[in-house]
Amino acid sequence: MAQAVAANEEQMDRWAVIWDWITTSDHKKIGLLYFWTSMAFFFVGGFLALGVRSQLAVPNSTMLSPEVYNQFFTMHALVMIFLALMPMSAAFFNYIIPLQIGARDVAFPRLNSFSYWVYLFGGLLLCSGFLFGAAPDIGWTGYATLSSAQYTPGQSGDFYVMGLQVLGISTLAAGLNFFVTILNMRAPGMSLMRMPMFVWMSLITFVLIMLAFPSLTIALFALMMDRNFDTVFFSPTDGSVVMWQHLFWIFGHPEVYILILPSFGIISEVLPTFSRKPLFGYSFVVFSGIAIGFLGFGVWVHHMFTVGLGPIPNMVFSSVTMLIAIPTGVKILNWLATLWGGSIRLTTAMLFAVAFVGMFTIGGISGVMHAAVPIDYWQHDTYFVVAHLHYVLFGGTMFGLIAGIYYWFPKMYGRYMSEGLGRIHFWLTLIGFNLTFFPMHFLGVDGMPRRIYTYPSDYGYELWNMVATIGAYVLGLGMALMVFNLIKSIRSGAPAPADAWDGRTIEWTTTSPPAKHNFDHIPQIRARDDFWDEKYNRKEEKDKPADEHIHLPPGSYIPLLLSFGLLLMGAGVIFTLWLSLIGGIVTTVALFAWAFEPND
Amino acid sequence: MADLIRCRRGIVLGTLAPLLTLVLAGCSGITGGEVQSANELAGDNARSIWNLFVPIFWLSVVIFVLVQGALIYAVIKFRAKEGDPIPAQLHGNTKVEVAWTIAPAIILAVILVPTITTIASLAEEPDDPYVVDVVGHQWWWEFEYEDEGFKTGNVMHIPVDQPVEVRMTASDVIHSFYAPNLFGKQDLIPGRTTHIYFTAEETGEFYGQCYEFCGVQHANMHFRIMVHEQDEFDEWIASQQEGAIEPEPDTIEAEGKEVFFQQGAACHACHAIDGAVAEDGTEAVAEVGPNLTNLGDRPILGAGSLENTPENLRDWIRDPHESKPGNEMPAFSESQISDEDLDALVAYLSSLR
Amino acid sequence: MAADHHAGHDEHATTTGTSHNKLMMWAFLASDCMFFGTLVMMYMVYRPDMAELGGLGPNDLLDIPFSSLMTFVLLMSSLAFVLGLSALQRGNHKGMRIWLSTTAFMGLLFLGGEFFEYMKFWDEGLKLGTNIFGTAYFVTTGFHKIHVAIGVIWLIGLVAMSYRGQLGTHQSEKVEIAGLYWHFVDIVWIVIFTFVFLVPYR
Ligand code: HEA
Ligand code: HEA
Ligand code: CUA
Ligand SMILES: [Cu+2]
């Protein structure tokens, strides 16, 4: 894409193009940066997953040493959650939300570019642990006291703390930015109850980010203080070991809804479009989303049922956890009803959306099993949980995101992705996915613990582990095919018109790809699914609005500078505090520059 | 059109495959029966968990079948055909919505009631339980029989049909104690005490291991539970209280006992053997590693990293990191323990019961 | 908040009618609320362990009359801020500068007083890692102090802008937003003061 621009404007040399991408504050370019970066990290995470699966394929395997295995599964989860799936959602927030609400950009374009650079740097910081042989190896949950300086000496724990802390800043900045964008920059006429469902689910996601991430920030800060400055937050004698788990899961459970809600949103766009019907029960879907977000803050103890907090807390949190199945069930059934009586076109995007409904239901149901506390006394920390979490995270979040990729690719690149390859990709993924993760339920029944680098040969774990490993490679092949499809389609896909799918929402009114200013005229919204309404229902001519003064903010390198300062500050805690000092200076300078840069 | 048919069949297969396996799993045709399976029941605690699981499982199957069935049916039935008119733009139906808000609520209420009663019954302390104290260490288990006044490692012995209370804590990081056939798991947390109450209903040897990630050797933190008839158990207790078997003088075992205390080995710096005293009067009372008083009686070595045979014991002492990389016991090279001494040591340790 | 000045001339254009910057501040404060909420909750959980800490617990160290005085100073600074804002809205630039400087000064006074307390505790032997009180006290109040310090810098910046003629009457929203922050930090202190200082430790 960058090349195309360069070809058009010969005076713009290579460096100018790169400089343009580095300093851009255009939400679409930032969206694409997010997209490709998260895709790259997805493959890093997938590579680590293949390492994990290869090690576990046979009993008593010595392919990976236990130290390396522990780094692999920990980094696999951190990379997938914080560097692949959340940022891939962010790619769609960036690219699609302004288009769906009829805005020219986000509320704070420079803050947006800042979020991206902090994400990139934070991700590199986290992964650079591998270069020093000190990648985090304490599980993505980093439980005290294992994460303390005593039991995880050296830098690996610091990479965990500082990597996540820096990434948290990025997420929080993006969350606040988009929260304001959605509330404040909707096109005239777009009331809250006319917003596309993707925008709604994203809005709830941002509220969850705003309210859940502070708890992680504090947990990580306290851990950093314990590790480096002798405090006793999580000490068994002076403080409390369990405190970490509370802090982590008060963040951690809303986090899983932060991961799934954007996909709920994407599905709620894809299913109606390809059924040629509006989303069934729009307001129920909205309010169930709000209910999920709200309840999500009251269930964290379901990750701690075996801690021994006592029967009463376990009963209470079991009940609240099960309550979440109600609003989620409402959503599932509304999606079914959306399909019902429709005119269904099974494009690749639609296949993934339909599979999402099926696979997520499996994951949700096994979640409800965990929520029944005594059953969790059995399933906790067995492969049953690993099965659950992948059914919701891959079968849910990832399937939704893939649907989003096929759905919005024509908008982003002005070309269709190949449907033929897409179909193969879909079947490989669906089959590979179930082959990988369904047998893990059986392993759970047979009592196989998670996070073990090897298992003995007489426990009956061989068969299903082998099947899962084969499945993982099939799945990997599927995902590699998707990337091939992406690249091939960028080069030579069939050209897509503005309205690539007979869409319903206003991002389909503008050209594919959209011009820098998105819309020539900010649309006037008169209905939910406004574009559909305009195409099929409205009789009167659309009145041409008067010419508008289009103003777009210039690019800026300061966000990059600021995030670099933060990177140095984070790295300083890991290596030497001098680096933090330099980082602090860079950050301060950048903040002043930010405040005084003319950007109008 | 061919494409369309192929697609349909694919959907049916792709979604039916997991469904079928799920149902099969329910019939235990595919899973279970292995040494550490949660559905091979030998304790009341595990049984009440399984009894709660089975109805929830079948309910789940019903929900699963209904949802997937409706999904597949809809996708096949409502496929777009050439020249279809635009379908009716149906925006929703409040009655339907309310109905399917209430339906899951009812199902959940049905699940919740037995869940809550089971939580309560599992937390209930039985009258006069037999108490065993467990301490989790990186990466082995310490079992203390406080009233009887001895400790042992990695293998726990209990009487059958007698309520047992496992009272647990950890010395370093969090561990989790779980033997799937007998009871549900609880964590061992430094600075806190947790409990499991259960009654073993069958005699025999049961498998368990640590389920909370606890560092490098979390994978090799197995344990065994030996369930005995009451009289057999009493015998075992008595024999443990007597302390270690004293080897006959001038046997290879007696030689091995001296090796245990000698300079190069100094096993007693970390391990206790109750009642064993060296010629120079040194006693073996250290508690850095597992108590070895009845080592010969244990089926496993190094918390399950090896089967307990003399050859394996030999290898273990030469290099514990061969089978359990990263564990806390140092290796002993030939300069520290000569081959002959090692034979003697192994003979001695194997003789302890 | 270092936020883009984007809405400046077309404030009316936002959907909610509230400017981007102001909405951003509200959103940020909601997030910050959870931040301090978590800190205070954590403190509350540790509280029962603090009653007996061998001469270095809250019962031995906390000086409630002195902290009450500091609390009073901080509360009064909010009043000074309100007076400054209304002065600006009435076009009284001089008044605004005086009142905002007073606010900043009182903030500094508060910081100084608190710092004095830190030094006193430190001398008595209460370090970060001495016991759970040292850990939780320094970190909880420390985060509040950082917030106050940022507020003071912000206030000084506003006064400086006003001297350079960059803070016209029509731009009073800039001061308003700083005020949201300042009042929030104040309220947080009331909560911290109540739970860290006032409620007895048993
Ligand atoms: C996208 C992420 C995501 C989502 C959406 C969910 C959704 C849910 N999760 Fe999951 N969960 C994780 C990600 C997620 N989870 C992860 C990553 C872990 C492991 C963390 C770790 O330890 O590493 C975990 C662990 C986890 C545990 C702890 C297990 C343990 O460690 O012992 C529990 C326990 O209650 C749980 C429960 C639930 C429930 C009840 C839901 C519900 O929201 C699901 C609701 C959905 C449905 C129920 C299906 C649709 C409903 C119907 C069709 C209606 C009819 C249904 C009924 C009436 C049942 N999850
Ligand atoms: C967030 C989302 C997410 C995603 C998408 C995945 C994706 C996958 N996960 Fe992950 N996983 C987690 C989140 C996720 N996981 C979490 C949170 C944990 C818990 C960690 C913990 O306990 O702390 C976990 C743990 C976890 C475990 C348990 C480890 C243990 O407990 O010891 C396993 C084991 O099989 C596993 C496997 C996989 C596999 C095979 C995939 C696959 O889906 C990956 C598929 C993708 C690829 C394979 C792409 C790679 C492709 C190439 C490199 C191209 C070349 C390849 C070929 C041509 C074949 N995961
Ligand atoms: Cu001990 Cu895992
Ligand atoms: Cu959860």
Short mmCIF file of C-alpha atoms in Angstrom, two decimals, chain B:
data_model
loop_
_atom_site.label_atom_id
_atom_site.label_comp_id
_atom_site.label_asym_id
_atom_site.label_seq_id
_atom_site.Cartn_x
_atom_site.Cartn_y
_atom_site.Cartn_z
CA MET B 1 -24.53 -25.70 -7.30
CA ALA B 2 -21.98 -28.45 -6.69
CA ASP B 3 -20.12 -25.96 -4.63
CA LEU B 4 -23.21 -25.37 -2.60
CA ILE B 5 -23.75 -29.04 -1.87
CA ARG B 6 -20.15 -29.58 -0.93
CA CYS B 7 -20.43 -26.72 1.44
CA ARG B 8 -23.52 -28.08 3.11
CA ARG B 9 -22.01 -31.44 3.72
CA GLY B 10 -18.93 -29.74 5.11
CA ILE B 11 -20.93 -27.79 7.59
CA VAL B 12 -22.77 -30.85 8.75
CA LEU B 13 -19.58 -32.84 9.16
CA GLY B 14 -17.58 -30.04 10.68
CA THR B 15 -20.11 -29.40 13.36
CA LEU B 16 -21.25 -32.94 13.89
CA ALA B 17 -17.78 -34.27 14.55
CA PRO B 18 -17.28 -32.49 17.87
CA LEU B 19 -20.86 -33.21 18.76
CA LEU B 20 -20.43 -36.92 18.29
CA THR B 21 -17.21 -37.03 20.22
CA LEU B 22 -18.85 -35.08 23.01
CA VAL B 23 -21.65 -37.59 23.29
CA LEU B 24 -19.17 -40.42 23.18
CA ALA B 25 -17.20 -38.78 25.93
CA GLY B 26 -20.33 -38.75 28.00
CA CYS B 27 -20.54 -42.50 27.62
CA SER B 28 -16.96 -42.77 28.86
CA GLY B 29 -16.16 -44.59 25.67
CA ILE B 30 -13.29 -42.29 24.86
CA THR B 31 -11.92 -41.08 28.10
CA GLY B 32 -11.63 -42.14 31.67
CA GLY B 33 -10.37 -45.29 33.27
CA GLU B 34 -6.85 -43.95 33.29
CA VAL B 35 -4.81 -43.73 36.46
CA GLN B 36 -5.66 -40.13 37.19
CA SER B 37 -9.18 -39.84 35.77
CA ALA B 38 -11.82 -37.83 37.53
CA ASN B 39 -14.49 -40.35 36.60
CA GLU B 40 -12.94 -43.34 38.34
CA LEU B 41 -14.42 -42.74 41.72
CA ALA B 42 -12.99 -43.99 44.99
CA GLY B 43 -13.87 -41.23 47.42
CA ASP B 44 -17.06 -39.53 48.62
CA ASN B 45 -15.75 -36.08 47.80
CA ALA B 46 -14.94 -36.95 44.20
CA ARG B 47 -18.26 -38.76 43.92
CA SER B 48 -20.30 -35.71 44.87
CA ILE B 49 -18.40 -33.69 42.28
CA TRP B 50 -19.07 -36.26 39.61
CA ASN B 51 -22.71 -36.51 40.59
CA LEU B 52 -23.03 -32.79 40.14
CA PHE B 53 -21.22 -32.92 36.83
CA VAL B 54 -23.27 -35.60 35.14
CA PRO B 55 -26.63 -33.76 35.04
CA ILE B 56 -24.92 -30.50 34.10
CA PHE B 57 -23.10 -32.33 31.36
CA TRP B 58 -26.31 -33.72 29.86
CA LEU B 59 -28.00 -30.35 30.11
CA SER B 60 -25.04 -28.90 28.28
CA VAL B 61 -25.36 -31.53 25.59
CA VAL B 62 -29.01 -30.60 25.13
CA ILE B 63 -28.22 -26.89 24.88
CA PHE B 64 -25.36 -27.64 22.55
CA VAL B 65 -27.48 -29.80 20.27
CA LEU B 66 -30.30 -27.27 20.17
CA VAL B 67 -28.04 -24.31 19.39
CA GLN B 68 -25.86 -26.09 16.82
CA GLY B 69 -28.89 -27.78 15.33
CA ALA B 70 -30.73 -24.51 14.89
CA LEU B 71 -27.59 -22.92 13.50
CA ILE B 72 -26.96 -25.58 10.90
CA TYR B 73 -30.62 -25.80 10.01
CA ALA B 74 -30.85 -22.04 9.52
CA VAL B 75 -27.75 -21.88 7.38
CA ILE B 76 -28.98 -24.67 5.13
CA LYS B 77 -32.65 -23.73 5.02
CA PHE B 78 -32.18 -20.04 4.40
CA ARG B 79 -29.37 -20.15 1.87
CA ALA B 80 -29.79 -17.41 -0.71
CA LYS B 81 -31.19 -18.63 -4.01
CA GLU B 82 -31.09 -16.95 -7.39
CA GLY B 83 -33.78 -14.29 -7.57
CA ASP B 84 -34.68 -14.32 -3.89
CA PRO B 85 -36.61 -11.25 -2.89
CA ILE B 86 -35.24 -9.15 -0.08
CA PRO B 87 -36.32 -10.95 3.08
CA ALA B 88 -38.71 -9.31 5.50
CA GLN B 89 -36.77 -6.78 7.57
CA LEU B 90 -37.72 -8.16 10.95
CA HIS B 91 -36.30 -6.04 13.74
CA GLY B 92 -37.21 -8.13 16.75
CA ASN B 93 -39.99 -9.37 18.89
CA THR B 94 -40.17 -8.48 22.54
CA LYS B 95 -42.13 -11.54 23.59
CA VAL B 96 -39.59 -13.85 22.04
CA GLU B 97 -36.77 -11.89 23.62
CA VAL B 98 -38.28 -12.10 27.06
CA ALA B 99 -38.87 -15.81 26.62
CA TRP B 100 -35.30 -16.53 25.77
CA THR B 101 -34.05 -14.40 28.57
CA ILE B 102 -36.09 -16.41 31.02
CA ALA B 103 -35.31 -19.85 29.60
CA PRO B 104 -31.56 -19.77 30.35
CA ALA B 105 -32.34 -18.24 33.72
CA ILE B 106 -34.45 -21.27 34.58
CA ILE B 107 -31.78 -23.68 33.38
CA LEU B 108 -29.21 -21.87 35.46
CA ALA B 109 -31.40 -21.93 38.54
CA VAL B 110 -31.67 -25.67 38.08
CA ILE B 111 -27.89 -25.91 37.94
CA LEU B 112 -27.31 -23.51 40.79
CA VAL B 113 -29.28 -25.29 43.48
CA PRO B 114 -27.27 -28.53 43.54
CA THR B 115 -24.11 -26.50 43.02
CA ILE B 116 -24.68 -24.55 46.19
CA THR B 117 -25.64 -27.54 48.29
CA THR B 118 -22.57 -29.38 47.07
CA ILE B 119 -20.32 -26.45 47.92
CA ALA B 120 -21.75 -26.49 51.42
CA SER B 121 -21.45 -30.24 51.87
CA LEU B 122 -17.86 -30.32 50.67
CA ALA B 123 -16.91 -27.56 53.08
CA GLU B 124 -18.49 -29.31 56.04
CA GLU B 125 -16.02 -30.65 58.55
CA PRO B 126 -16.76 -34.28 59.45
CA ASP B 127 -16.79 -35.33 63.10
CA ASP B 128 -13.46 -36.46 64.33
CA PRO B 129 -11.52 -36.69 61.07
CA TYR B 130 -8.11 -38.27 60.81
CA VAL B 131 -5.76 -35.35 60.23
CA VAL B 132 -2.76 -35.31 57.94
CA ASP B 133 -0.74 -32.13 57.52
CA VAL B 134 0.62 -31.44 54.08
CA VAL B 135 3.30 -28.94 53.22
CA GLY B 136 4.05 -28.19 49.58
CA HIS B 137 7.66 -27.58 48.65
CA GLN B 138 9.29 -26.82 45.33
CA TRP B 139 8.87 -29.67 44.11
CA TRP B 140 7.94 -32.34 46.60
CA TRP B 141 5.38 -33.07 49.26
CA GLU B 142 5.81 -33.32 52.99
CA PHE B 143 3.21 -35.32 54.92
CA GLU B 144 3.18 -34.92 58.66
CA TYR B 145 1.34 -37.22 61.04
CA GLU B 146 1.45 -34.79 63.91
CA ASP B 147 -0.24 -36.85 66.62
CA GLU B 148 1.85 -39.88 65.75
CA GLY B 149 4.99 -37.78 65.65
CA PHE B 150 6.55 -38.50 62.29
CA LYS B 151 6.83 -37.15 58.78
CA THR B 152 7.12 -38.74 55.40
CA GLY B 153 7.48 -37.57 51.82
CA ASN B 154 5.62 -37.86 48.53
CA VAL B 155 3.48 -40.85 49.53
CA MET B 156 0.56 -40.37 51.88
CA HIS B 157 -1.01 -43.27 53.75
CA ILE B 158 -4.58 -43.17 55.06
CA PRO B 159 -7.17 -45.61 56.37
CA VAL B 160 -10.18 -46.60 54.26
CA ASP B 161 -13.74 -45.56 55.17
CA GLN B 162 -12.46 -43.05 57.67
CA PRO B 163 -13.08 -39.33 57.18
CA VAL B 164 -9.76 -37.61 56.58
CA GLU B 165 -8.89 -33.96 56.90
CA VAL B 166 -5.96 -32.80 54.83
CA ARG B 167 -4.61 -29.63 56.38
CA MET B 168 -2.36 -27.82 53.99
CA THR B 169 0.10 -25.01 53.61
CA ALA B 170 3.16 -24.27 51.48
CA SER B 171 6.68 -23.29 52.33
CA ASP B 172 7.59 -21.34 49.22
CA VAL B 173 5.14 -20.82 46.36
CA ILE B 174 1.55 -21.85 45.76
CA HIS B 175 0.90 -25.52 44.99
CA SER B 176 -2.32 -27.44 44.61
CA PHE B 177 -3.23 -30.85 46.01
CA TYR B 178 -5.44 -33.07 43.91
CA ALA B 179 -5.98 -36.79 43.56
CA PRO B 180 -8.84 -36.99 41.04
CA ASN B 181 -10.20 -40.36 42.18
CA LEU B 182 -10.60 -39.26 45.75
CA PHE B 183 -11.35 -35.55 46.14
CA GLY B 184 -11.46 -32.13 44.51
CA LYS B 185 -8.43 -29.88 44.64
CA GLN B 186 -7.44 -27.08 46.97
CA ASP B 187 -4.42 -24.82 46.78
CA LEU B 188 -1.56 -24.82 49.26
CA ILE B 189 -0.72 -21.21 49.98
CA PRO B 190 2.24 -19.85 51.90
CA GLY B 191 1.00 -18.10 55.00
CA ARG B 192 -2.47 -19.67 54.89
CA THR B 193 -4.03 -22.98 55.82
CA THR B 194 -6.53 -24.77 53.59
CA HIS B 195 -8.47 -27.99 54.08
CA ILE B 196 -9.87 -30.91 52.16
CA TYR B 197 -12.28 -33.36 53.76
CA PHE B 198 -12.87 -36.72 52.20
CA THR B 199 -13.39 -40.39 52.88
CA ALA B 200 -11.63 -42.98 50.75
CA GLU B 201 -14.05 -45.73 49.84
CA GLU B 202 -11.62 -48.24 48.41
CA THR B 203 -8.20 -49.49 49.35
CA GLY B 204 -5.38 -49.21 46.88
CA GLU B 205 -2.86 -46.83 45.40
CA PHE B 206 -4.14 -43.52 44.02
CA TYR B 207 -2.37 -41.01 41.84
CA GLY B 208 -2.22 -37.28 42.30
CA GLN B 209 -0.04 -34.35 41.54
CA CYS B 210 0.44 -30.64 41.93
CA TYR B 211 -1.97 -28.61 39.79
CA GLU B 212 -0.86 -25.05 40.44
CA PHE B 213 2.06 -23.83 38.39
CA CYS B 214 4.95 -23.69 40.84
CA GLY B 215 8.06 -23.24 38.76
CA VAL B 216 10.50 -25.30 36.74
CA GLN B 217 9.50 -28.73 37.99
CA HIS B 218 5.75 -28.25 38.41
CA ALA B 219 5.32 -31.14 35.97
CA ASN B 220 7.16 -33.58 38.24
CA MET B 221 5.41 -32.94 41.49
CA HIS B 222 3.42 -36.15 41.72
CA PHE B 223 2.32 -37.93 44.82
CA ARG B 224 0.59 -41.17 45.72
CA ILE B 225 -2.07 -41.93 48.27
CA MET B 226 -2.08 -45.42 49.78
CA VAL B 227 -5.42 -46.37 51.22
CA HIS B 228 -5.26 -49.24 53.72
CA GLU B 229 -7.64 -51.30 55.79
CA GLN B 230 -7.65 -49.93 59.31
CA ASP B 231 -5.50 -52.69 60.86
CA GLU B 232 -2.98 -52.54 58.06
CA PHE B 233 -2.87 -48.77 58.51
CA ASP B 234 -2.29 -49.10 62.25
CA GLU B 235 0.60 -51.42 61.52
CA TRP B 236 2.06 -48.90 59.13
CA ILE B 237 1.78 -46.15 61.71
CA ALA B 238 3.47 -48.28 64.32
CA SER B 239 6.32 -49.17 62.01
CA GLN B 240 6.85 -45.52 61.15
CA GLN B 241 6.91 -44.56 64.78
CA GLU B 242 9.68 -47.06 65.39
CA GLY B 243 11.86 -45.11 63.05
CA ALA B 244 14.19 -46.39 60.36
CA ILE B 245 15.24 -50.02 60.12
CA GLU B 246 18.68 -50.35 61.64
CA PRO B 247 20.92 -52.41 59.30
CA GLU B 248 22.72 -55.50 60.65
CA PRO B 249 26.36 -54.69 61.43
CA ASP B 250 28.91 -55.48 58.74
CA THR B 251 26.39 -55.66 55.94
CA ILE B 252 26.49 -53.53 52.84
CA GLU B 253 23.50 -51.65 54.22
CA ALA B 254 25.44 -50.70 57.38
CA GLU B 255 28.22 -49.44 55.16
CA GLY B 256 25.68 -47.44 53.20
CA LYS B 257 24.41 -45.84 56.33
CA GLU B 258 27.89 -44.51 57.09
CA VAL B 259 28.15 -43.21 53.52
CA PHE B 260 24.94 -41.30 54.13
CA PHE B 261 26.74 -39.31 56.84
CA GLN B 262 30.23 -39.17 55.38
CA GLN B 263 31.99 -36.01 54.17
CA GLY B 264 31.54 -36.29 50.41
CA ALA B 265 27.87 -37.08 50.58
CA ALA B 266 26.55 -35.41 53.72
CA CYS B 267 23.03 -36.42 52.83
CA HIS B 268 22.06 -35.70 56.41
CA ALA B 269 22.61 -32.01 55.72
CA CYS B 270 19.30 -32.05 53.92
CA HIS B 271 17.51 -35.30 54.68
CA ALA B 272 16.15 -36.84 57.85
CA ILE B 273 16.10 -40.56 58.59
CA ASP B 274 14.32 -41.02 61.87
CA GLY B 275 16.44 -42.84 64.42
CA ALA B 276 19.51 -43.23 62.21
CA VAL B 277 22.66 -42.26 64.08
CA ALA B 278 26.18 -42.27 62.62
CA GLU B 279 29.16 -43.84 64.39
CA ASP B 280 30.29 -40.39 65.47
CA GLY B 281 26.86 -39.68 66.91
CA THR B 282 25.55 -37.44 64.10
CA GLU B 283 21.82 -37.67 63.62
CA ALA B 284 19.89 -37.23 60.39
CA VAL B 285 17.22 -34.66 61.18
CA ALA B 286 17.48 -32.01 58.44
CA GLU B 287 14.31 -31.06 56.57
CA VAL B 288 15.55 -29.43 53.38
CA GLY B 289 14.57 -32.49 51.33
CA PRO B 290 12.04 -35.26 51.85
CA ASN B 291 12.24 -37.46 54.91
CA LEU B 292 13.75 -40.75 53.79
CA THR B 293 12.81 -42.98 56.75
CA ASN B 294 10.70 -45.32 54.63
CA LEU B 295 12.18 -44.65 51.21
CA GLY B 296 12.34 -48.31 50.21
CA ASP B 297 8.61 -48.53 50.66
CA ARG B 298 7.75 -45.76 48.19
CA PRO B 299 6.76 -46.54 44.64
CA ILE B 300 8.19 -43.27 43.28
CA LEU B 301 11.37 -41.26 43.51
CA GLY B 302 11.77 -37.52 43.25
CA ALA B 303 8.03 -36.87 43.46
CA GLY B 304 7.27 -39.17 40.57
CA SER B 305 10.11 -38.33 38.23
CA LEU B 306 11.30 -41.93 38.50
CA GLU B 307 9.99 -45.31 39.52
CA ASN B 308 11.65 -46.42 42.73
CA THR B 309 14.13 -49.11 41.75
CA PRO B 310 17.73 -49.48 42.99
CA GLU B 311 19.05 -48.56 39.52
CA ASN B 312 16.93 -45.44 39.37
CA LEU B 313 17.91 -44.50 42.91
CA ARG B 314 21.51 -44.79 41.89
CA ASP B 315 20.98 -42.58 38.88
CA TRP B 316 19.01 -40.14 40.99
CA ILE B 317 21.80 -39.65 43.49
CA ARG B 318 24.46 -39.38 40.77
CA ASP B 319 22.46 -36.78 38.94
CA PRO B 320 18.94 -35.83 40.05
CA HIS B 321 18.82 -33.30 37.21
CA GLU B 322 18.94 -35.97 34.58
CA SER B 323 15.36 -36.95 35.29
CA LYS B 324 14.25 -33.77 37.04
CA PRO B 325 16.14 -30.78 35.66
CA GLY B 326 16.31 -27.80 37.94
CA ASN B 327 15.30 -29.48 41.20
CA GLU B 328 16.91 -28.46 44.46
CA MET B 329 19.02 -31.54 45.17
CA PRO B 330 22.67 -31.37 44.07
CA ALA B 331 24.32 -34.06 41.95
CA PHE B 332 26.99 -36.26 43.49
CA SER B 333 29.94 -37.06 41.28
CA GLU B 334 32.34 -39.97 41.66
CA SER B 335 34.78 -37.79 43.55
CA GLN B 336 32.14 -37.20 46.16
CA ILE B 337 30.70 -40.70 46.32
CA SER B 338 32.65 -43.54 44.81
CA ASP B 339 30.84 -46.25 42.86
CA GLU B 340 31.17 -48.77 45.69
CA ASP B 341 29.96 -46.30 48.26
CA LEU B 342 27.02 -45.47 46.05
CA ASP B 343 26.09 -49.16 45.81
CA ALA B 344 26.15 -49.34 49.58
CA LEU B 345 24.13 -46.16 49.95
CA VAL B 346 21.52 -47.39 47.51
CA ALA B 347 21.33 -50.73 49.28
CA TYR B 348 20.82 -48.95 52.58
CA LEU B 349 18.18 -46.53 51.34
CA SER B 350 16.31 -49.31 49.54
CA SER B 351 16.22 -51.33 52.74
CA LEU B 352 14.36 -48.59 54.59
CA ARG B 353 10.67 -49.35 54.92
#
